[in-house]
Amino acid sequence: MLDLGIKHTLMIDRDTPPGLFLTQDSTEEEVLLPNKYKPEQFEIGDHLEVFVYLDFDERPVATTLEPKVMLDEFAFLKCVDSNDFGAFLDWGLEKHLFVPHIEQAYRMVEGDHYLIFCYLDEQTNRLVASSRVNKFVDNTILTVEHFDEVDLIVTNPTDMGYNVIINEIHSGLLYKDEVFQDLKTGDILKGIIKKIRPDNKIDVSLQRPGYRGIEPNADKIMEVLQATEDGFLSLHDKSKPELIYDTVHLSKKAFKKAIGTLYKNRQITIENGVGIYIQK
């Protein structure tokens, strides 16, 4: 059987009343693409990219629809039904994605959204989802290093900040005093590995730490200054962190370091309590 939960590029083998039968070039495995997904124009021997999963009768079927999540991926999906059997999520396909009760961190409610992981249940050979996402991240062997740029998914807020998933592999922590925007579960961000602790716990930041971030941040400030009508920003060391972030998307600490670099390079003039100007 073709692997479920991923995309395949398959060849059109034959046209039948139910739809097109597609095959892999290297095997005799085949799968049905129902008529509703059949392209308007095609020829036998053409190749199509399709997603394969189980239909309502638990048979492998192909679709040209784009799933919102695939095998071994995280996604933030809406619950469309919750009953005695489990919950069902909208993942962009005709048949909804099933979440067994045992795989719900807490009882899912119809209409709410949840961060989930899609996996193959080896006992039933079905694609299912779990909101117990911490089961699917592991920091035993790390694939990241200090200062690496990484993809982050926000899992939940904590007293210290936000727990995040790093590159869909590891868990990490984003401290709240380094966040200057509203974050919620399921948000996808770019971040930097700030610190790796001896126990392999990872701290992340939304900005490059230390000297590595000064030059890019200085360039960012110059771009904003150059986009203004008079080359002026009313930002200074007394400005509120929220205002600085809204204007140049930097923390106050990163902003002060960056304008220090620009001032030393004679690219800007600083007027205390007023703002910064492009050096004439």
PDB file of N, CA and C in Angstrom, residues 26-92:
ATOM      1  N   SER A  26       7.651   2.697 -10.151  1.00  0.00           N
ATOM      2  CA  SER A  26       8.552   1.616  -9.753  1.00  0.00           C
ATOM      3  C   SER A  26       7.843   0.421  -9.117  1.00  0.00           C
ATOM      4  N   THR A  27       6.543   0.512  -8.887  1.00  0.00           N
ATOM      5  CA  THR A  27       5.812  -0.590  -8.251  1.00  0.00           C
ATOM      6  C   THR A  27       4.488  -0.813  -8.964  1.00  0.00           C
ATOM      7  N   GLU A  28       3.788  -1.823  -8.526  1.00  0.00           N
ATOM      8  CA  GLU A  28       2.458  -2.102  -9.070  1.00  0.00           C
ATOM      9  C   GLU A  28       1.361  -1.575  -8.152  1.00  0.00           C
ATOM     10  N   GLU A  29       1.736  -0.856  -7.104  1.00  0.00           N
ATOM     11  CA  GLU A  29       0.738  -0.303  -6.188  1.00  0.00           C
ATOM     12  C   GLU A  29      -0.090   0.760  -6.895  1.00  0.00           C
ATOM     13  N   GLU A  30      -1.379   0.787  -6.595  1.00  0.00           N
ATOM     14  CA  GLU A  30      -2.257   1.761  -7.241  1.00  0.00           C
ATOM     15  C   GLU A  30      -3.248   2.316  -6.235  1.00  0.00           C
ATOM     16  N   VAL A  31      -3.804   3.469  -6.589  1.00  0.00           N
ATOM     17  CA  VAL A  31      -4.774   4.120  -5.723  1.00  0.00           C
ATOM     18  C   VAL A  31      -5.763   4.870  -6.600  1.00  0.00           C
ATOM     19  N   LEU A  32      -7.000   4.990  -6.120  1.00  0.00           N
ATOM     20  CA  LEU A  32      -8.055   5.664  -6.880  1.00  0.00           C
ATOM     21  C   LEU A  32      -8.054   7.153  -6.603  1.00  0.00           C
ATOM     22  N   LEU A  33      -8.128   7.938  -7.682  1.00  0.00           N
ATOM     23  CA  LEU A  33      -8.405   9.370  -7.589  1.00  0.00           C
ATOM     24  C   LEU A  33      -9.847   9.556  -8.035  1.00  0.00           C
ATOM     25  N   PRO A  34     -10.788   9.776  -7.125  1.00  0.00           N
ATOM     26  CA  PRO A  34     -12.208   9.877  -7.484  1.00  0.00           C
ATOM     27  C   PRO A  34     -12.465  10.951  -8.534  1.00  0.00           C
ATOM     28  N   ASN A  35     -13.574  10.778  -9.232  1.00  0.00           N
ATOM     29  CA  ASN A  35     -13.915  11.684 -10.338  1.00  0.00           C
ATOM     30  C   ASN A  35     -13.955  13.144  -9.907  1.00  0.00           C
ATOM     31  N   LYS A  36     -14.365  13.401  -8.658  1.00  0.00           N
ATOM     32  CA  LYS A  36     -14.493  14.789  -8.202  1.00  0.00           C
ATOM     33  C   LYS A  36     -13.146  15.524  -8.206  1.00  0.00           C
ATOM     34  N   TYR A  37     -12.033  14.764  -8.186  1.00  0.00           N
ATOM     35  CA  TYR A  37     -10.705  15.380  -8.185  1.00  0.00           C
ATOM     36  C   TYR A  37      -9.987  15.203  -9.527  1.00  0.00           C
ATOM     37  N   LYS A  38     -10.671  14.628 -10.496  1.00  0.00           N
ATOM     38  CA  LYS A  38     -10.043  14.357 -11.787  1.00  0.00           C
ATOM     39  C   LYS A  38      -9.809  15.664 -12.548  1.00  0.00           C
ATOM     40  N   PRO A  39      -8.605  15.873 -13.088  1.00  0.00           N
ATOM     41  CA  PRO A  39      -8.356  17.108 -13.847  1.00  0.00           C
ATOM     42  C   PRO A  39      -9.221  17.158 -15.108  1.00  0.00           C
ATOM     43  N   GLU A  40      -9.520  18.372 -15.569  1.00  0.00           N
ATOM     44  CA  GLU A  40     -10.363  18.521 -16.746  1.00  0.00           C
ATOM     45  C   GLU A  40      -9.708  17.925 -17.986  1.00  0.00           C
ATOM     46  N   GLN A  41      -8.406  18.085 -18.083  1.00  0.00           N
ATOM     47  CA  GLN A  41      -7.684  17.534 -19.228  1.00  0.00           C
ATOM     48  C   GLN A  41      -6.546  16.654 -18.725  1.00  0.00           C
ATOM     49  N   PHE A  42      -6.420  15.489 -19.305  1.00  0.00           N
ATOM     50  CA  PHE A  42      -5.351  14.577 -18.912  1.00  0.00           C
ATOM     51  C   PHE A  42      -5.173  13.532 -20.012  1.00  0.00           C
ATOM     52  N   GLU A  43      -4.066  12.849 -19.944  1.00  0.00           N
ATOM     53  CA  GLU A  43      -3.795  11.717 -20.827  1.00  0.00           C
ATOM     54  C   GLU A  43      -3.240  10.574 -19.995  1.00  0.00           C
ATOM     55  N   ILE A  44      -3.534   9.367 -20.412  1.00  0.00           N
ATOM     56  CA  ILE A  44      -2.950   8.212 -19.739  1.00  0.00           C
ATOM     57  C   ILE A  44      -1.429   8.331 -19.824  1.00  0.00           C
ATOM     58  N   GLY A  45      -0.777   8.134 -18.701  1.00  0.00           N
ATOM     59  CA  GLY A  45       0.674   8.295 -18.636  1.00  0.00           C
ATOM     60  C   GLY A  45       1.108   9.607 -18.004  1.00  0.00           C
ATOM     61  N   ASP A  46       0.173  10.577 -17.886  1.00  0.00           N
ATOM     62  CA  ASP A  46       0.493  11.827 -17.196  1.00  0.00           C
ATOM     63  C   ASP A  46       0.770  11.563 -15.722  1.00  0.00           C
ATOM     64  N   HIS A  47       1.504  12.472 -15.084  1.00  0.00           N
ATOM     65  CA  HIS A  47       1.798  12.354 -13.661  1.00  0.00           C
ATOM     66  C   HIS A  47       1.046  13.433 -12.884  1.00  0.00           C
ATOM     67  N   LEU A  48       0.530  13.053 -11.720  1.00  0.00           N
ATOM     68  CA  LEU A  48      -0.193  13.972 -10.846  1.00  0.00           C
ATOM     69  C   LEU A  48       0.387  13.902  -9.440  1.00  0.00           C
ATOM     70  N   GLU A  49       0.428  15.054  -8.766  1.00  0.00           N
ATOM     71  CA  GLU A  49       0.802  15.069  -7.352  1.00  0.00           C
ATOM     72  C   GLU A  49      -0.465  14.974  -6.517  1.00  0.00           C
ATOM     73  N   VAL A  50      -0.543  13.963  -5.675  1.00  0.00           N
ATOM     74  CA  VAL A  50      -1.748  13.729  -4.878  1.00  0.00           C
ATOM     75  C   VAL A  50      -1.363  13.420  -3.429  1.00  0.00           C
ATOM     76  N   PHE A  51      -2.338  13.594  -2.545  1.00  0.00           N
ATOM     77  CA  PHE A  51      -2.194  13.223  -1.140  1.00  0.00           C
ATOM     78  C   PHE A  51      -3.009  11.950  -0.925  1.00  0.00           C
ATOM     79  N   VAL A  52      -2.428  10.991  -0.205  1.00  0.00           N
ATOM     80  CA  VAL A  52      -3.085   9.696  -0.007  1.00  0.00           C
ATOM     81  C   VAL A  52      -3.474   9.516   1.464  1.00  0.00           C
ATOM     82  N   TYR A  53      -4.728   9.152   1.688  1.00  0.00           N
ATOM     83  CA  TYR A  53      -5.210   8.857   3.043  1.00  0.00           C
ATOM     84  C   TYR A  53      -6.351   7.850   2.928  1.00  0.00           C
ATOM     85  N   LEU A  54      -7.026   7.519   4.028  1.00  0.00           N
ATOM     86  CA  LEU A  54      -8.108   6.543   4.003  1.00  0.00           C
ATOM     87  C   LEU A  54      -9.454   7.244   3.866  1.00  0.00           C
ATOM     88  N   ASP A  55     -10.322   6.682   3.008  1.00  0.00           N
ATOM     89  CA  ASP A  55     -11.651   7.266   2.827  1.00  0.00           C
ATOM     90  C   ASP A  55     -12.594   6.783   3.925  1.00  0.00           C
ATOM     91  N   PHE A  56     -13.884   7.058   3.780  1.00  0.00           N
ATOM     92  CA  PHE A  56     -14.861   6.700   4.811  1.00  0.00           C
ATOM     93  C   PHE A  56     -14.984   5.192   4.985  1.00  0.00           C
ATOM     94  N   ASP A  57     -14.597   4.425   3.973  1.00  0.00           N
ATOM     95  CA  ASP A  57     -14.636   2.966   4.055  1.00  0.00           C
ATOM     96  C   ASP A  57     -13.282   2.380   4.430  1.00  0.00           C
ATOM     97  N   GLU A  58     -12.372   3.239   4.898  1.00  0.00           N
ATOM     98  CA  GLU A  58     -11.035   2.830   5.329  1.00  0.00           C
ATOM     99  C   GLU A  58     -10.204   2.257   4.186  1.00  0.00           C
ATOM    100  N   ARG A  59     -10.452   2.741   2.976  1.00  0.00           N
ATOM    101  CA  ARG A  59      -9.661   2.334   1.820  1.00  0.00           C
ATOM    102  C   ARG A  59      -8.745   3.478   1.409  1.00  0.00           C
ATOM    103  N   PRO A  60      -7.517   3.164   0.966  1.00  0.00           N
ATOM    104  CA  PRO A  60      -6.634   4.233   0.497  1.00  0.00           C
ATOM    105  C   PRO A  60      -7.267   4.959  -0.689  1.00  0.00           C
ATOM    106  N   VAL A  61      -7.178   6.280  -0.676  1.00  0.00           N
ATOM    107  CA  VAL A  61      -7.732   7.096  -1.748  1.00  0.00           C
ATOM    108  C   VAL A  61      -6.832   8.303  -1.949  1.00  0.00           C
ATOM    109  N   ALA A  62      -6.802   8.818  -3.163  1.00  0.00           N
ATOM    110  CA  ALA A  62      -5.978   9.982  -3.476  1.00  0.00           C
ATOM    111  C   ALA A  62      -6.856  11.215  -3.619  1.00  0.00           C
ATOM    112  N   THR A  63      -6.284  12.367  -3.324  1.00  0.00           N
ATOM    113  CA  THR A  63      -6.984  13.638  -3.513  1.00  0.00           C
ATOM    114  C   THR A  63      -6.001  14.697  -3.975  1.00  0.00           C
ATOM    115  N   THR A  64      -6.505  15.649  -4.742  1.00  0.00           N
ATOM    116  CA  THR A  64      -5.679  16.797  -5.143  1.00  0.00           C
ATOM    117  C   THR A  64      -5.906  17.979  -4.208  1.00  0.00           C
ATOM    118  N   LEU A  65      -6.778  17.809  -3.201  1.00  0.00           N
ATOM    119  CA  LEU A  65      -6.966  18.857  -2.204  1.00  0.00           C
ATOM    120  C   LEU A  65      -5.691  19.007  -1.377  1.00  0.00           C
ATOM    121  N   GLU A  66      -5.489  20.200  -0.833  1.00  0.00           N
ATOM    122  CA  GLU A  66      -4.289  20.489  -0.048  1.00  0.00           C
ATOM    123  C   GLU A  66      -4.598  20.301   1.431  1.00  0.00           C
ATOM    124  N   PRO A  67      -4.013  19.288   2.093  1.00  0.00           N
ATOM    125  CA  PRO A  67      -4.268  19.112   3.532  1.00  0.00           C
ATOM    126  C   PRO A  67      -3.595  20.207   4.349  1.00  0.00           C
ATOM    127  N   LYS A  68      -4.205  20.526   5.485  1.00  0.00           N
ATOM    128  CA  LYS A  68      -3.627  21.538   6.375  1.00  0.00           C
ATOM    129  C   LYS A  68      -2.509  20.962   7.231  1.00  0.00           C
ATOM    130  N   VAL A  69      -2.402  19.652   7.264  1.00  0.00           N
ATOM    131  CA  VAL A  69      -1.322  18.990   7.990  1.00  0.00           C
ATOM    132  C   VAL A  69      -1.074  17.655   7.307  1.00  0.00           C
ATOM    133  N   MET A  70       0.184  17.201   7.351  1.00  0.00           N
ATOM    134  CA  MET A  70       0.532  15.900   6.806  1.00  0.00           C
ATOM    135  C   MET A  70       1.191  15.060   7.888  1.00  0.00           C
ATOM    136  N   LEU A  71       1.554  13.853   7.542  1.00  0.00           N
ATOM    137  CA  LEU A  71       2.137  12.907   8.485  1.00  0.00           C
ATOM    138  C   LEU A  71       3.350  13.509   9.188  1.00  0.00           C
ATOM    139  N   ASP A  72       3.387  13.349  10.519  1.00  0.00           N
ATOM    140  CA  ASP A  72       4.509  13.791  11.358  1.00  0.00           C
ATOM    141  C   ASP A  72       4.701  15.306  11.315  1.00  0.00           C
ATOM    142  N   GLU A  73       3.591  16.030  11.227  1.00  0.00           N
ATOM    143  CA  GLU A  73       3.629  17.493  11.261  1.00  0.00           C
ATOM    144  C   GLU A  73       2.699  18.015  12.353  1.00  0.00           C
ATOM    145  N   PHE A  74       2.998  19.234  12.822  1.00  0.00           N
ATOM    146  CA  PHE A  74       2.130  19.940  13.761  1.00  0.00           C
ATOM    147  C   PHE A  74       1.250  20.921  12.995  1.00  0.00           C
ATOM    148  N   ALA A  75       0.065  21.189  13.529  1.00  0.00           N
ATOM    149  CA  ALA A  75      -0.820  22.187  12.921  1.00  0.00           C
ATOM    150  C   ALA A  75      -1.816  22.664  13.970  1.00  0.00           C
ATOM    151  N   PHE A  76      -2.404  23.813  13.709  1.00  0.00           N
ATOM    152  CA  PHE A  76      -3.401  24.414  14.598  1.00  0.00           C
ATOM    153  C   PHE A  76      -4.743  24.315  13.885  1.00  0.00           C
ATOM    154  N   LEU A  77      -5.585  23.383  14.309  1.00  0.00           N
ATOM    155  CA  LEU A  77      -6.792  23.037  13.560  1.00  0.00           C
ATOM    156  C   LEU A  77      -8.057  23.237  14.390  1.00  0.00           C
ATOM    157  N   LYS A  78      -9.160  23.429  13.668  1.00  0.00           N
ATOM    158  CA  LYS A  78     -10.463  23.637  14.293  1.00  0.00           C
ATOM    159  C   LYS A  78     -11.178  22.309  14.520  1.00  0.00           C
ATOM    160  N   CYS A  79     -11.739  22.170  15.715  1.00  0.00           N
ATOM    161  CA  CYS A  79     -12.561  21.004  16.032  1.00  0.00           C
ATOM    162  C   CYS A  79     -13.962  21.216  15.457  1.00  0.00           C
ATOM    163  N   VAL A  80     -14.408  20.278  14.631  1.00  0.00           N
ATOM    164  CA  VAL A  80     -15.722  20.413  14.011  1.00  0.00           C
ATOM    165  C   VAL A  80     -16.754  19.481  14.639  1.00  0.00           C
ATOM    166  N   ASP A  81     -16.298  18.550  15.466  1.00  0.00           N
ATOM    167  CA  ASP A  81     -17.236  17.651  16.156  1.00  0.00           C
ATOM    168  C   ASP A  81     -16.524  16.999  17.326  1.00  0.00           C
ATOM    169  N   SER A  82     -17.244  16.775  18.405  1.00  0.00           N
ATOM    170  CA  SER A  82     -16.715  16.077  19.565  1.00  0.00           C
ATOM    171  C   SER A  82     -17.836  15.210  20.130  1.00  0.00           C
ATOM    172  N   ASN A  83     -17.562  13.911  20.252  1.00  0.00           N
ATOM    173  CA  ASN A  83     -18.606  13.002  20.723  1.00  0.00           C
ATOM    174  C   ASN A  83     -17.998  11.898  21.579  1.00  0.00           C
ATOM    175  N   ASP A  84     -18.773  10.842  21.821  1.00  0.00           N
ATOM    176  CA  ASP A  84     -18.313   9.766  22.690  1.00  0.00           C
ATOM    177  C   ASP A  84     -17.149   8.986  22.103  1.00  0.00           C
ATOM    178  N   PHE A  85     -16.941   9.083  20.801  1.00  0.00           N
ATOM    179  CA  PHE A  85     -15.859   8.340  20.151  1.00  0.00           C
ATOM    180  C   PHE A  85     -14.538   9.113  20.158  1.00  0.00           C
ATOM    181  N   GLY A  86     -14.628  10.438  20.207  1.00  0.00           N
ATOM    182  CA  GLY A  86     -13.441  11.284  20.144  1.00  0.00           C
ATOM    183  C   GLY A  86     -13.802  12.615  19.513  1.00  0.00           C
ATOM    184  N   ALA A  87     -12.817  13.271  18.929  1.00  0.00           N
ATOM    185  CA  ALA A  87     -13.044  14.561  18.279  1.00  0.00           C
ATOM    186  C   ALA A  87     -12.616  14.471  16.824  1.00  0.00           C
ATOM    187  N   PHE A  88     -13.129  15.410  16.019  1.00  0.00           N
ATOM    188  CA  PHE A  88     -12.826  15.429  14.594  1.00  0.00           C
ATOM    189  C   PHE A  88     -12.410  16.844  14.202  1.00  0.00           C
ATOM    190  N   LEU A  89     -11.322  16.932  13.454  1.00  0.00           N
ATOM    191  CA  LEU A  89     -10.731  18.214  13.098  1.00  0.00           C
ATOM    192  C   LEU A  89     -10.834  18.468  11.601  1.00  0.00           C
ATOM    193  N   ASP A  90     -10.980  19.734  11.253  1.00  0.00           N
ATOM    194  CA  ASP A  90     -10.977  20.143   9.849  1.00  0.00           C
ATOM    195  C   ASP A  90      -9.531  20.277   9.393  1.00  0.00           C
ATOM    196  N   TRP A  91      -9.115  19.380   8.521  1.00  0.00           N
ATOM    197  CA  TRP A  91      -7.752  19.458   7.985  1.00  0.00           C
ATOM    198  C   TRP A  91      -7.752  19.667   6.477  1.00  0.00           C
ATOM    199  N   GLY A  92      -8.891  20.187   5.965  1.00  0.00           N
ATOM    200  CA  GLY A  92      -8.975  20.570   4.568  1.00  0.00           C
ATOM    201  C   GLY A  92      -9.421  19.472   3.631  1.00  0.00           C
TER     202      GLY A  92
END
